[in-house]
Each structure stands twice: as structure tokens, then as C-alpha cells.
Amino acid sequence: MNKNEFENTLIEVRKAYRLIYLYQRRVLDLVNFISSKLELNLHSGWSKFSNPAKINKRVKLTYWSWDWLMLYFYEFHFEKVRDNVSFSIILQSDSGFFESDSNDKLDISKFLSSEKSSTKLFFVLGKGVWGCPIESFLKDHLNNKETEFRKEVSDNKIWLAKSYDLTEFLDEKSTISIINDFLKYSESNGIKMNKERNEVQQKI
């Protein structure tokens, strides 16, 4: 690569960073909108693809490049919906690794192509269970062929998840429709998002 080729590459990198900024801003605003409609406050969050490099902590240059890209695959965890019921929104910016046959997160050449991959939000409810093991669901269940997941851990302890393509969240109307779809799905599986039937839907 000569100097001109390198400069052209860096131009594309600068464009990519600015595009990622706009993408992440839209996602953060979307998650905030959903949480406001469900009347839940964000409690915490975790990167689900790698171990993120932390601010004001010792770091190493041997960290994965993914460790510096926290929102590539991320869990937004909210305060308890009610006793014994937890709720998270998972951002999957790229399904390529999980829809490939590879187990190597560092070899992106083996990921499913960008054109065939997708970007999704997962709504996840846990009843009597904690930890949101969403990554273990993806290879076998939550992919392009299956959008719903239910796992009974034991009596009255279950995981429930449903995925939506990010392209479905076009505006306020479509987002509210998706929220109501998940509320109906969760209730049909025995988990109410609120103590009173349809309380959240009426407020939406």
C-alpha cells in the first residue's frame, strides 16, 4: 500500500467512524424511547461479544479490536419489571458471526457476508433467572429462521426472548407496534410485564 492508497483508506475509516456515531446515537435514542414507553429505567449494561476496554483502567495493546467496539453486541439491562421478572434489550449490530460455522471471533473473513447478515434488537425476559445468557441462544435458536425463544430452566423459571430486525423500528408508530407485539408474546407465555393486564399497552 502506498501513501495515497493509505490516505484513501483513512478517509474511509473517518467516514465509518462518523457513520457509527450516527448509528449508535439512533440506537441509544431508540432504547430510551422503548424504556420510556415501558416506564422502566436503565440499570446497567454489558458488552456481550468481548471484554470491553474500560476507562481509567489499565489496558493492554493485546486486547482484541472488538474490546474497543462495545456496542457491536450489547445488553441494556433495566430495573426489575416487577418481583422476580427482569428485562433486557440486546443490540446485535451484526449477526454474521452467529450465523456462520465459525467459532473464531477474530477471523471476520469467516463471518456470514455483510449483505446476508442482519442487525437486530432482542427483547429478553427472565422469570426467576438471571444473567441473560443470550449468546448461548444465538447459534442454535435466535437467527434468521427463528425469531422466538423460550427455555424452561425449572418449574416457574424461564427465559423468554424475541428478536426484531432494526429496520422494523422506522418511527414512533412502528416502534410502539413492536412493543405491543412483545407484550402480547410475553403474556401468552405466562409473563406479564406489569401486574395489571394490558396496563402498559393502555399507556402506550
Short mmCIF file of N, CA and C in Angstrom, two decimals, residues 17-194:
data_model
loop_
_atom_site.label_atom_id
_atom_site.label_comp_id
_atom_site.label_asym_id
_atom_site.label_seq_id
_atom_site.Cartn_x
_atom_site.Cartn_y
_atom_site.Cartn_z
N TYR A 17 -16.31 5.91 11.09
CA TYR A 17 -16.49 6.32 12.48
C TYR A 17 -17.66 7.28 12.62
N ARG A 18 -17.81 8.19 11.69
CA ARG A 18 -18.92 9.14 11.76
C ARG A 18 -20.26 8.44 11.54
N LEU A 19 -20.25 7.44 10.66
CA LEU A 19 -21.46 6.66 10.43
C LEU A 19 -21.82 5.84 11.67
N ILE A 20 -20.81 5.26 12.30
CA ILE A 20 -21.04 4.50 13.54
C ILE A 20 -21.59 5.41 14.63
N TYR A 21 -21.07 6.63 14.71
CA TYR A 21 -21.59 7.59 15.69
C TYR A 21 -23.10 7.80 15.49
N LEU A 22 -23.51 8.06 14.23
CA LEU A 22 -24.91 8.30 13.94
C LEU A 22 -25.76 7.07 14.22
N TYR A 23 -25.23 5.90 13.87
CA TYR A 23 -25.92 4.64 14.13
C TYR A 23 -26.13 4.42 15.63
N GLN A 24 -25.06 4.61 16.41
CA GLN A 24 -25.16 4.39 17.85
C GLN A 24 -26.08 5.41 18.51
N ARG A 25 -26.05 6.65 18.03
CA ARG A 25 -26.94 7.66 18.58
C ARG A 25 -28.40 7.27 18.34
N ARG A 26 -28.71 6.76 17.15
CA ARG A 26 -30.07 6.34 16.84
C ARG A 26 -30.49 5.17 17.74
N VAL A 27 -29.59 4.20 17.94
CA VAL A 27 -29.90 3.06 18.78
C VAL A 27 -30.15 3.50 20.22
N LEU A 28 -29.30 4.38 20.74
CA LEU A 28 -29.46 4.84 22.11
C LEU A 28 -30.79 5.60 22.29
N ASP A 29 -31.13 6.40 21.31
CA ASP A 29 -32.41 7.12 21.36
C ASP A 29 -33.58 6.14 21.30
N LEU A 30 -33.43 5.09 20.49
CA LEU A 30 -34.48 4.08 20.36
C LEU A 30 -34.68 3.33 21.68
N VAL A 31 -33.59 2.90 22.29
CA VAL A 31 -33.68 2.19 23.57
C VAL A 31 -34.30 3.09 24.63
N ASN A 32 -33.93 4.35 24.62
CA ASN A 32 -34.51 5.31 25.57
C ASN A 32 -36.00 5.47 25.35
N PHE A 33 -36.43 5.51 24.10
CA PHE A 33 -37.85 5.63 23.78
C PHE A 33 -38.63 4.41 24.27
N ILE A 34 -38.08 3.21 24.00
CA ILE A 34 -38.74 1.98 24.43
C ILE A 34 -38.86 1.94 25.95
N SER A 35 -37.78 2.30 26.63
CA SER A 35 -37.80 2.25 28.09
C SER A 35 -38.81 3.25 28.66
N SER A 36 -38.96 4.41 28.01
CA SER A 36 -39.93 5.39 28.50
C SER A 36 -41.35 4.89 28.33
N LYS A 37 -41.63 4.18 27.23
CA LYS A 37 -42.97 3.65 27.00
C LYS A 37 -43.29 2.51 27.96
N LEU A 38 -42.27 1.75 28.33
CA LEU A 38 -42.47 0.67 29.29
C LEU A 38 -42.33 1.15 30.73
N GLU A 39 -41.96 2.42 30.88
CA GLU A 39 -41.78 3.04 32.19
C GLU A 39 -40.76 2.27 33.03
N LEU A 40 -39.63 1.95 32.39
CA LEU A 40 -38.53 1.27 33.06
C LEU A 40 -37.27 2.12 32.95
N ASN A 41 -36.46 2.10 33.99
CA ASN A 41 -35.19 2.83 33.98
C ASN A 41 -34.04 1.88 33.68
N LEU A 42 -33.09 2.36 32.89
CA LEU A 42 -31.90 1.57 32.61
C LEU A 42 -31.12 1.37 33.90
N HIS A 43 -30.72 0.13 34.14
CA HIS A 43 -29.98 -0.20 35.36
C HIS A 43 -28.50 -0.37 35.10
N SER A 44 -28.14 -1.11 34.05
CA SER A 44 -26.74 -1.41 33.77
C SER A 44 -26.60 -1.94 32.36
N GLY A 45 -25.38 -2.20 31.94
CA GLY A 45 -25.16 -2.72 30.60
C GLY A 45 -23.84 -3.46 30.49
N TRP A 46 -23.80 -4.38 29.51
CA TRP A 46 -22.59 -5.18 29.32
C TRP A 46 -22.37 -5.46 27.84
N SER A 47 -21.12 -5.46 27.46
CA SER A 47 -20.75 -5.97 26.14
C SER A 47 -20.90 -7.49 26.17
N LYS A 48 -21.53 -8.05 25.12
CA LYS A 48 -21.79 -9.49 25.10
C LYS A 48 -20.90 -10.24 24.11
N PHE A 49 -20.01 -9.54 23.43
CA PHE A 49 -19.18 -10.19 22.40
C PHE A 49 -17.74 -10.35 22.85
N SER A 50 -17.29 -9.44 23.74
CA SER A 50 -15.90 -9.47 24.18
C SER A 50 -15.81 -8.75 25.52
N ASN A 51 -14.61 -8.63 26.04
CA ASN A 51 -14.40 -7.91 27.29
C ASN A 51 -13.97 -6.49 26.97
N PRO A 52 -14.85 -5.50 27.21
CA PRO A 52 -14.55 -4.14 26.77
C PRO A 52 -13.39 -3.50 27.51
N ALA A 53 -12.61 -2.72 26.79
CA ALA A 53 -11.57 -1.92 27.41
C ALA A 53 -12.25 -0.84 28.23
N LYS A 54 -11.83 -0.66 29.48
CA LYS A 54 -12.52 0.23 30.40
C LYS A 54 -11.77 1.55 30.57
N ILE A 55 -12.56 2.60 30.79
CA ILE A 55 -11.98 3.92 31.03
C ILE A 55 -11.30 3.93 32.40
N ASN A 56 -10.15 4.59 32.48
CA ASN A 56 -9.40 4.73 33.73
C ASN A 56 -8.97 3.40 34.33
N LYS A 57 -8.79 2.41 33.48
CA LYS A 57 -8.27 1.11 33.91
C LYS A 57 -7.05 0.78 33.07
N ARG A 58 -6.20 -0.05 33.61
CA ARG A 58 -5.04 -0.49 32.83
C ARG A 58 -5.50 -1.29 31.63
N VAL A 59 -4.94 -0.99 30.48
CA VAL A 59 -5.29 -1.70 29.26
C VAL A 59 -4.02 -2.26 28.62
N LYS A 60 -4.21 -3.19 27.71
CA LYS A 60 -3.09 -3.79 27.01
C LYS A 60 -3.34 -3.71 25.51
N LEU A 61 -2.29 -3.54 24.75
CA LEU A 61 -2.43 -3.46 23.30
C LEU A 61 -2.72 -4.82 22.69
N THR A 62 -2.66 -5.86 23.50
CA THR A 62 -3.02 -7.20 23.02
C THR A 62 -4.52 -7.45 23.11
N TYR A 63 -5.29 -6.50 23.67
CA TYR A 63 -6.74 -6.64 23.69
C TYR A 63 -7.25 -6.81 22.26
N TRP A 64 -8.34 -7.54 22.11
CA TRP A 64 -8.97 -7.67 20.82
C TRP A 64 -9.42 -6.30 20.31
N SER A 65 -9.45 -6.14 19.03
CA SER A 65 -10.04 -4.93 18.47
C SER A 65 -11.51 -4.81 18.87
N TRP A 66 -12.18 -5.96 19.00
CA TRP A 66 -13.58 -5.95 19.44
C TRP A 66 -13.74 -5.32 20.82
N ASP A 67 -12.71 -5.42 21.65
CA ASP A 67 -12.80 -4.88 23.01
C ASP A 67 -12.97 -3.36 23.02
N TRP A 68 -12.67 -2.73 21.89
CA TRP A 68 -12.80 -1.27 21.79
C TRP A 68 -14.08 -0.88 21.05
N LEU A 69 -14.90 -1.88 20.71
CA LEU A 69 -16.14 -1.64 19.97
C LEU A 69 -17.31 -2.19 20.77
N MET A 70 -17.60 -1.53 21.86
CA MET A 70 -18.51 -2.06 22.87
C MET A 70 -19.92 -2.31 22.37
N LEU A 71 -20.47 -1.44 21.52
CA LEU A 71 -21.85 -1.59 21.09
C LEU A 71 -22.03 -2.52 19.90
N TYR A 72 -20.98 -3.25 19.56
CA TYR A 72 -21.12 -4.24 18.49
C TYR A 72 -22.19 -5.27 18.88
N PHE A 73 -22.17 -5.67 20.13
CA PHE A 73 -23.15 -6.62 20.66
C PHE A 73 -23.30 -6.31 22.14
N TYR A 74 -24.46 -5.76 22.54
CA TYR A 74 -24.54 -5.11 23.85
C TYR A 74 -25.88 -5.36 24.51
N GLU A 75 -25.83 -5.55 25.83
CA GLU A 75 -27.05 -5.73 26.62
C GLU A 75 -27.36 -4.47 27.43
N PHE A 76 -28.55 -3.93 27.22
CA PHE A 76 -29.09 -2.87 28.06
C PHE A 76 -30.02 -3.54 29.07
N HIS A 77 -29.62 -3.54 30.35
CA HIS A 77 -30.40 -4.22 31.38
C HIS A 77 -31.16 -3.19 32.21
N PHE A 78 -32.44 -3.44 32.40
CA PHE A 78 -33.30 -2.48 33.08
C PHE A 78 -33.61 -2.91 34.51
N GLU A 79 -34.10 -1.94 35.28
CA GLU A 79 -34.54 -2.27 36.63
C GLU A 79 -35.62 -3.34 36.56
N LYS A 80 -35.87 -4.00 37.67
CA LYS A 80 -36.84 -5.09 37.67
C LYS A 80 -38.20 -4.62 37.16
N VAL A 81 -38.76 -5.41 36.25
CA VAL A 81 -40.11 -5.13 35.78
C VAL A 81 -41.07 -5.22 36.97
N ARG A 82 -40.93 -6.25 37.72
CA ARG A 82 -41.60 -6.47 39.00
C ARG A 82 -40.87 -7.60 39.69
N ASP A 83 -41.30 -7.97 40.85
CA ASP A 83 -40.59 -9.01 41.61
C ASP A 83 -40.37 -10.25 40.75
N ASN A 84 -39.12 -10.68 40.70
CA ASN A 84 -38.76 -11.94 40.05
C ASN A 84 -38.76 -11.88 38.52
N VAL A 85 -38.99 -10.72 37.92
CA VAL A 85 -39.01 -10.61 36.46
C VAL A 85 -38.03 -9.53 36.02
N SER A 86 -37.09 -9.91 35.16
CA SER A 86 -36.09 -8.97 34.65
C SER A 86 -36.27 -8.77 33.15
N PHE A 87 -35.80 -7.63 32.65
CA PHE A 87 -35.97 -7.30 31.23
C PHE A 87 -34.69 -6.68 30.68
N SER A 88 -34.29 -7.12 29.50
CA SER A 88 -33.14 -6.56 28.81
C SER A 88 -33.45 -6.35 27.34
N ILE A 89 -32.77 -5.38 26.75
CA ILE A 89 -32.76 -5.20 25.30
C ILE A 89 -31.34 -5.47 24.84
N ILE A 90 -31.20 -6.36 23.88
CA ILE A 90 -29.89 -6.72 23.35
C ILE A 90 -29.73 -6.14 21.95
N LEU A 91 -28.67 -5.40 21.74
CA LEU A 91 -28.34 -4.89 20.41
C LEU A 91 -27.34 -5.84 19.75
N GLN A 92 -27.72 -6.38 18.61
CA GLN A 92 -26.80 -7.19 17.80
C GLN A 92 -26.55 -6.43 16.50
N SER A 93 -25.44 -5.73 16.46
CA SER A 93 -25.16 -4.89 15.30
C SER A 93 -24.87 -5.71 14.05
N ASP A 94 -24.42 -6.94 14.24
CA ASP A 94 -24.01 -7.78 13.11
C ASP A 94 -24.23 -9.24 13.50
N SER A 95 -25.09 -9.94 12.77
CA SER A 95 -25.37 -11.34 13.05
C SER A 95 -24.36 -12.28 12.39
N GLY A 96 -23.39 -11.73 11.67
CA GLY A 96 -22.51 -12.52 10.82
C GLY A 96 -21.77 -13.65 11.52
N PHE A 97 -21.25 -13.42 12.72
CA PHE A 97 -20.53 -14.47 13.43
C PHE A 97 -21.47 -15.60 13.84
N PHE A 98 -22.62 -15.23 14.37
CA PHE A 98 -23.54 -16.22 14.91
C PHE A 98 -24.25 -17.03 13.84
N GLU A 99 -24.29 -16.52 12.64
CA GLU A 99 -24.92 -17.24 11.54
C GLU A 99 -23.90 -17.89 10.63
N SER A 100 -22.68 -17.97 11.09
CA SER A 100 -21.62 -18.66 10.35
C SER A 100 -21.32 -19.99 11.03
N ASP A 101 -20.42 -20.76 10.42
CA ASP A 101 -19.99 -22.03 11.01
C ASP A 101 -18.72 -21.85 11.83
N SER A 102 -18.28 -20.62 11.98
CA SER A 102 -17.01 -20.34 12.66
C SER A 102 -17.21 -20.12 14.15
N ASN A 103 -16.22 -20.52 14.91
CA ASN A 103 -16.19 -20.21 16.34
C ASN A 103 -15.08 -19.22 16.67
N ASP A 104 -14.48 -18.66 15.63
CA ASP A 104 -13.36 -17.73 15.80
C ASP A 104 -13.85 -16.29 15.60
N LYS A 105 -13.99 -15.56 16.68
CA LYS A 105 -14.49 -14.19 16.61
C LYS A 105 -13.49 -13.24 15.96
N LEU A 106 -12.24 -13.66 15.86
CA LEU A 106 -11.21 -12.77 15.32
C LEU A 106 -11.02 -12.93 13.82
N ASP A 107 -11.59 -13.95 13.23
CA ASP A 107 -11.44 -14.17 11.79
C ASP A 107 -12.72 -13.73 11.09
N ILE A 108 -12.82 -12.44 10.80
CA ILE A 108 -14.05 -11.90 10.23
C ILE A 108 -14.28 -12.38 8.79
N SER A 109 -13.24 -12.93 8.17
CA SER A 109 -13.40 -13.45 6.81
C SER A 109 -14.33 -14.66 6.78
N LYS A 110 -14.52 -15.29 7.94
CA LYS A 110 -15.38 -16.46 8.02
C LYS A 110 -16.80 -16.12 8.47
N PHE A 111 -17.04 -14.87 8.80
CA PHE A 111 -18.40 -14.45 9.16
C PHE A 111 -19.28 -14.54 7.92
N LEU A 112 -20.58 -14.72 8.14
CA LEU A 112 -21.52 -14.59 7.04
C LEU A 112 -21.37 -13.19 6.44
N SER A 113 -21.51 -13.07 5.15
CA SER A 113 -21.27 -11.78 4.50
C SER A 113 -22.17 -10.68 5.08
N SER A 114 -21.70 -9.45 4.97
CA SER A 114 -22.46 -8.32 5.48
C SER A 114 -23.83 -8.21 4.82
N GLU A 115 -23.88 -8.54 3.53
CA GLU A 115 -25.13 -8.45 2.78
C GLU A 115 -26.15 -9.46 3.27
N LYS A 116 -25.69 -10.63 3.71
CA LYS A 116 -26.60 -11.68 4.16
C LYS A 116 -26.86 -11.63 5.67
N SER A 117 -26.07 -10.86 6.39
CA SER A 117 -26.25 -10.74 7.83
C SER A 117 -27.31 -9.69 8.14
N SER A 118 -27.61 -9.52 9.41
CA SER A 118 -28.65 -8.57 9.80
C SER A 118 -28.27 -7.86 11.09
N THR A 119 -29.03 -6.82 11.40
CA THR A 119 -28.87 -6.05 12.63
C THR A 119 -30.19 -6.13 13.39
N LYS A 120 -30.12 -6.51 14.67
CA LYS A 120 -31.34 -6.83 15.40
C LYS A 120 -31.35 -6.25 16.81
N LEU A 121 -32.56 -6.13 17.33
CA LEU A 121 -32.77 -5.94 18.76
C LEU A 121 -33.48 -7.17 19.29
N PHE A 122 -33.03 -7.64 20.45
CA PHE A 122 -33.69 -8.75 21.13
C PHE A 122 -34.33 -8.22 22.41
N PHE A 123 -35.59 -8.54 22.61
CA PHE A 123 -36.26 -8.25 23.87
C PHE A 123 -36.20 -9.55 24.68
N VAL A 124 -35.67 -9.46 25.89
CA VAL A 124 -35.44 -10.67 26.69
C VAL A 124 -36.05 -10.50 28.08
N LEU A 125 -36.85 -11.47 28.48
CA LEU A 125 -37.43 -11.51 29.82
C LEU A 125 -36.91 -12.74 30.56
N GLY A 126 -36.60 -12.55 31.82
CA GLY A 126 -36.22 -13.67 32.67
C GLY A 126 -37.14 -13.72 33.87
N LYS A 127 -37.71 -14.88 34.13
CA LYS A 127 -38.56 -15.04 35.30
C LYS A 127 -37.88 -16.01 36.26
N GLY A 128 -37.40 -15.49 37.38
CA GLY A 128 -36.73 -16.33 38.36
C GLY A 128 -35.34 -16.74 37.96
N VAL A 129 -34.81 -16.16 36.88
CA VAL A 129 -33.46 -16.48 36.40
C VAL A 129 -32.71 -15.18 36.10
N TRP A 130 -31.38 -15.24 36.12
CA TRP A 130 -30.59 -14.03 35.96
C TRP A 130 -29.38 -14.31 35.07
N GLY A 131 -28.80 -13.28 34.53
CA GLY A 131 -27.57 -13.42 33.77
C GLY A 131 -27.70 -13.25 32.28
N CYS A 132 -28.91 -13.38 31.74
CA CYS A 132 -29.20 -13.17 30.32
C CYS A 132 -28.17 -13.84 29.42
N PRO A 133 -28.16 -15.17 29.34
CA PRO A 133 -27.17 -15.89 28.51
C PRO A 133 -27.53 -15.86 27.03
N ILE A 134 -27.75 -14.66 26.51
CA ILE A 134 -28.24 -14.51 25.13
C ILE A 134 -27.29 -15.11 24.11
N GLU A 135 -25.98 -15.00 24.35
CA GLU A 135 -25.01 -15.50 23.37
C GLU A 135 -25.17 -17.00 23.15
N SER A 136 -25.50 -17.75 24.21
CA SER A 136 -25.66 -19.19 24.07
C SER A 136 -26.93 -19.56 23.32
N PHE A 137 -27.90 -18.61 23.22
CA PHE A 137 -29.12 -18.88 22.47
C PHE A 137 -28.90 -18.77 20.96
N LEU A 138 -28.00 -17.89 20.56
CA LEU A 138 -27.98 -17.42 19.19
C LEU A 138 -27.59 -18.48 18.17
N LYS A 139 -26.59 -19.29 18.48
CA LYS A 139 -26.12 -20.25 17.50
C LYS A 139 -27.19 -21.27 17.12
N ASP A 140 -28.03 -21.62 18.09
CA ASP A 140 -28.99 -22.69 17.85
C ASP A 140 -30.43 -22.23 17.67
N HIS A 141 -30.75 -21.02 18.10
CA HIS A 141 -32.15 -20.63 18.13
C HIS A 141 -32.44 -19.29 17.46
N LEU A 142 -31.96 -18.22 18.04
CA LEU A 142 -32.34 -16.89 17.57
C LEU A 142 -31.50 -16.49 16.36
N ASN A 143 -31.98 -16.82 15.20
CA ASN A 143 -31.26 -16.50 13.96
C ASN A 143 -32.29 -16.13 12.90
N ASN A 144 -31.88 -16.18 11.65
CA ASN A 144 -32.80 -15.77 10.60
C ASN A 144 -34.02 -16.68 10.47
N LYS A 145 -33.91 -17.93 10.94
CA LYS A 145 -35.01 -18.87 10.82
C LYS A 145 -35.94 -18.85 12.02
N GLU A 146 -35.41 -18.52 13.17
CA GLU A 146 -36.22 -18.48 14.39
C GLU A 146 -36.10 -17.10 15.03
N THR A 147 -37.23 -16.53 15.36
CA THR A 147 -37.23 -15.21 15.98
C THR A 147 -37.71 -15.25 17.43
N GLU A 148 -38.13 -16.40 17.90
CA GLU A 148 -38.65 -16.53 19.25
C GLU A 148 -37.91 -17.63 20.00
N PHE A 149 -37.77 -17.45 21.30
CA PHE A 149 -37.06 -18.43 22.12
C PHE A 149 -37.69 -18.52 23.50
N ARG A 150 -37.92 -19.73 23.93
CA ARG A 150 -38.42 -19.98 25.28
C ARG A 150 -37.64 -21.15 25.86
N LYS A 151 -37.11 -20.97 27.03
CA LYS A 151 -36.36 -22.04 27.69
C LYS A 151 -36.80 -22.12 29.14
N GLU A 152 -37.31 -23.29 29.52
CA GLU A 152 -37.71 -23.53 30.91
C GLU A 152 -36.52 -24.10 31.65
N VAL A 153 -36.02 -23.34 32.60
CA VAL A 153 -34.87 -23.77 33.39
C VAL A 153 -35.32 -24.78 34.44
N SER A 154 -36.42 -24.48 35.08
CA SER A 154 -37.05 -25.37 36.06
C SER A 154 -38.46 -24.86 36.27
N ASP A 155 -39.17 -25.43 37.21
CA ASP A 155 -40.55 -25.01 37.46
C ASP A 155 -40.62 -23.51 37.75
N ASN A 156 -41.42 -22.83 36.94
CA ASN A 156 -41.67 -21.39 37.11
C ASN A 156 -40.43 -20.53 36.92
N LYS A 157 -39.40 -21.07 36.27
CA LYS A 157 -38.21 -20.30 35.95
C LYS A 157 -37.94 -20.43 34.45
N ILE A 158 -38.09 -19.33 33.73
CA ILE A 158 -37.96 -19.41 32.27
C ILE A 158 -37.25 -18.20 31.70
N TRP A 159 -36.64 -18.43 30.53
CA TRP A 159 -36.13 -17.35 29.69
C TRP A 159 -37.09 -17.20 28.51
N LEU A 160 -37.32 -15.98 28.13
CA LEU A 160 -38.20 -15.69 27.00
C LEU A 160 -37.57 -14.58 26.18
N ALA A 161 -37.46 -14.79 24.88
CA ALA A 161 -36.83 -13.77 24.04
C ALA A 161 -37.49 -13.73 22.67
N LYS A 162 -37.46 -12.56 22.08
CA LYS A 162 -37.96 -12.38 20.72
C LYS A 162 -37.09 -11.36 20.01
N SER A 163 -36.76 -11.63 18.76
CA SER A 163 -35.88 -10.73 18.01
C SER A 163 -36.67 -9.94 16.97
N TYR A 164 -36.17 -8.75 16.69
CA TYR A 164 -36.76 -7.87 15.67
C TYR A 164 -35.64 -7.22 14.88
N ASP A 165 -35.77 -7.23 13.56
CA ASP A 165 -34.79 -6.52 12.74
C ASP A 165 -34.85 -5.03 13.05
N LEU A 166 -33.70 -4.41 13.12
CA LEU A 166 -33.67 -2.98 13.45
C LEU A 166 -34.40 -2.15 12.40
N THR A 167 -34.48 -2.65 11.18
CA THR A 167 -35.19 -1.93 10.12
C THR A 167 -36.68 -1.80 10.39
N GLU A 168 -37.20 -2.62 11.32
CA GLU A 168 -38.63 -2.54 11.65
C GLU A 168 -38.94 -1.32 12.52
N PHE A 169 -37.92 -0.76 13.18
CA PHE A 169 -38.13 0.38 14.07
C PHE A 169 -37.96 1.67 13.29
N LEU A 170 -38.89 1.90 12.38
CA LEU A 170 -38.75 3.03 11.47
C LEU A 170 -39.12 4.36 12.12
N ASP A 171 -40.14 4.33 12.97
CA ASP A 171 -40.65 5.56 13.56
C ASP A 171 -41.37 5.22 14.86
N GLU A 172 -41.99 6.23 15.46
CA GLU A 172 -42.67 6.02 16.74
C GLU A 172 -43.81 5.01 16.61
N LYS A 173 -44.59 5.10 15.55
CA LYS A 173 -45.73 4.20 15.36
C LYS A 173 -45.29 2.75 15.25
N SER A 174 -44.29 2.49 14.42
CA SER A 174 -43.83 1.12 14.24
C SER A 174 -43.18 0.58 15.51
N THR A 175 -42.48 1.44 16.24
CA THR A 175 -41.83 1.01 17.48
C THR A 175 -42.87 0.64 18.53
N ILE A 176 -43.91 1.43 18.67
CA ILE A 176 -44.99 1.11 19.61
C ILE A 176 -45.66 -0.20 19.22
N SER A 177 -45.84 -0.42 17.93
CA SER A 177 -46.43 -1.68 17.46
C SER A 177 -45.57 -2.87 17.88
N ILE A 178 -44.26 -2.73 17.79
CA ILE A 178 -43.37 -3.80 18.18
C ILE A 178 -43.42 -4.03 19.70
N ILE A 179 -43.44 -2.95 20.45
CA ILE A 179 -43.56 -3.07 21.91
C ILE A 179 -44.81 -3.86 22.27
N ASN A 180 -45.93 -3.51 21.66
CA ASN A 180 -47.18 -4.21 21.95
C ASN A 180 -47.13 -5.66 21.50
N ASP A 181 -46.45 -5.92 20.40
CA ASP A 181 -46.29 -7.30 19.95
C ASP A 181 -45.55 -8.13 20.99
N PHE A 182 -44.49 -7.55 21.56
CA PHE A 182 -43.74 -8.29 22.57
C PHE A 182 -44.54 -8.46 23.86
N LEU A 183 -45.31 -7.45 24.23
CA LEU A 183 -46.15 -7.56 25.42
C LEU A 183 -47.14 -8.72 25.27
N LYS A 184 -47.73 -8.84 24.09
CA LYS A 184 -48.67 -9.93 23.84
C LYS A 184 -47.95 -11.27 23.85
N TYR A 185 -46.77 -11.29 23.26
CA TYR A 185 -45.99 -12.54 23.22
C TYR A 185 -45.61 -12.98 24.63
N SER A 186 -45.14 -12.05 25.44
CA SER A 186 -44.73 -12.42 26.79
C SER A 186 -45.91 -12.88 27.63
N GLU A 187 -47.04 -12.20 27.48
CA GLU A 187 -48.21 -12.60 28.27
C GLU A 187 -48.72 -13.96 27.84
N SER A 188 -48.64 -14.24 26.53
CA SER A 188 -49.09 -15.55 26.05
C SER A 188 -48.19 -16.68 26.56
N ASN A 189 -46.99 -16.31 27.01
CA ASN A 189 -46.06 -17.29 27.57
C ASN A 189 -46.00 -17.23 29.10
N GLY A 190 -46.96 -16.57 29.69
CA GLY A 190 -47.09 -16.61 31.13
C GLY A 190 -46.31 -15.57 31.91
N ILE A 191 -45.76 -14.56 31.21
CA ILE A 191 -45.04 -13.50 31.90
C ILE A 191 -45.68 -12.16 31.56
N LYS A 192 -46.21 -11.49 32.56
CA LYS A 192 -46.79 -10.17 32.36
C LYS A 192 -45.74 -9.12 32.67
N MET A 193 -45.65 -8.14 31.79
CA MET A 193 -44.71 -7.05 32.02
C MET A 193 -45.16 -6.15 33.16
N ASN A 194 -46.45 -6.15 33.46
CA ASN A 194 -46.98 -5.39 34.59
C ASN A 194 -47.97 -6.23 35.36
#
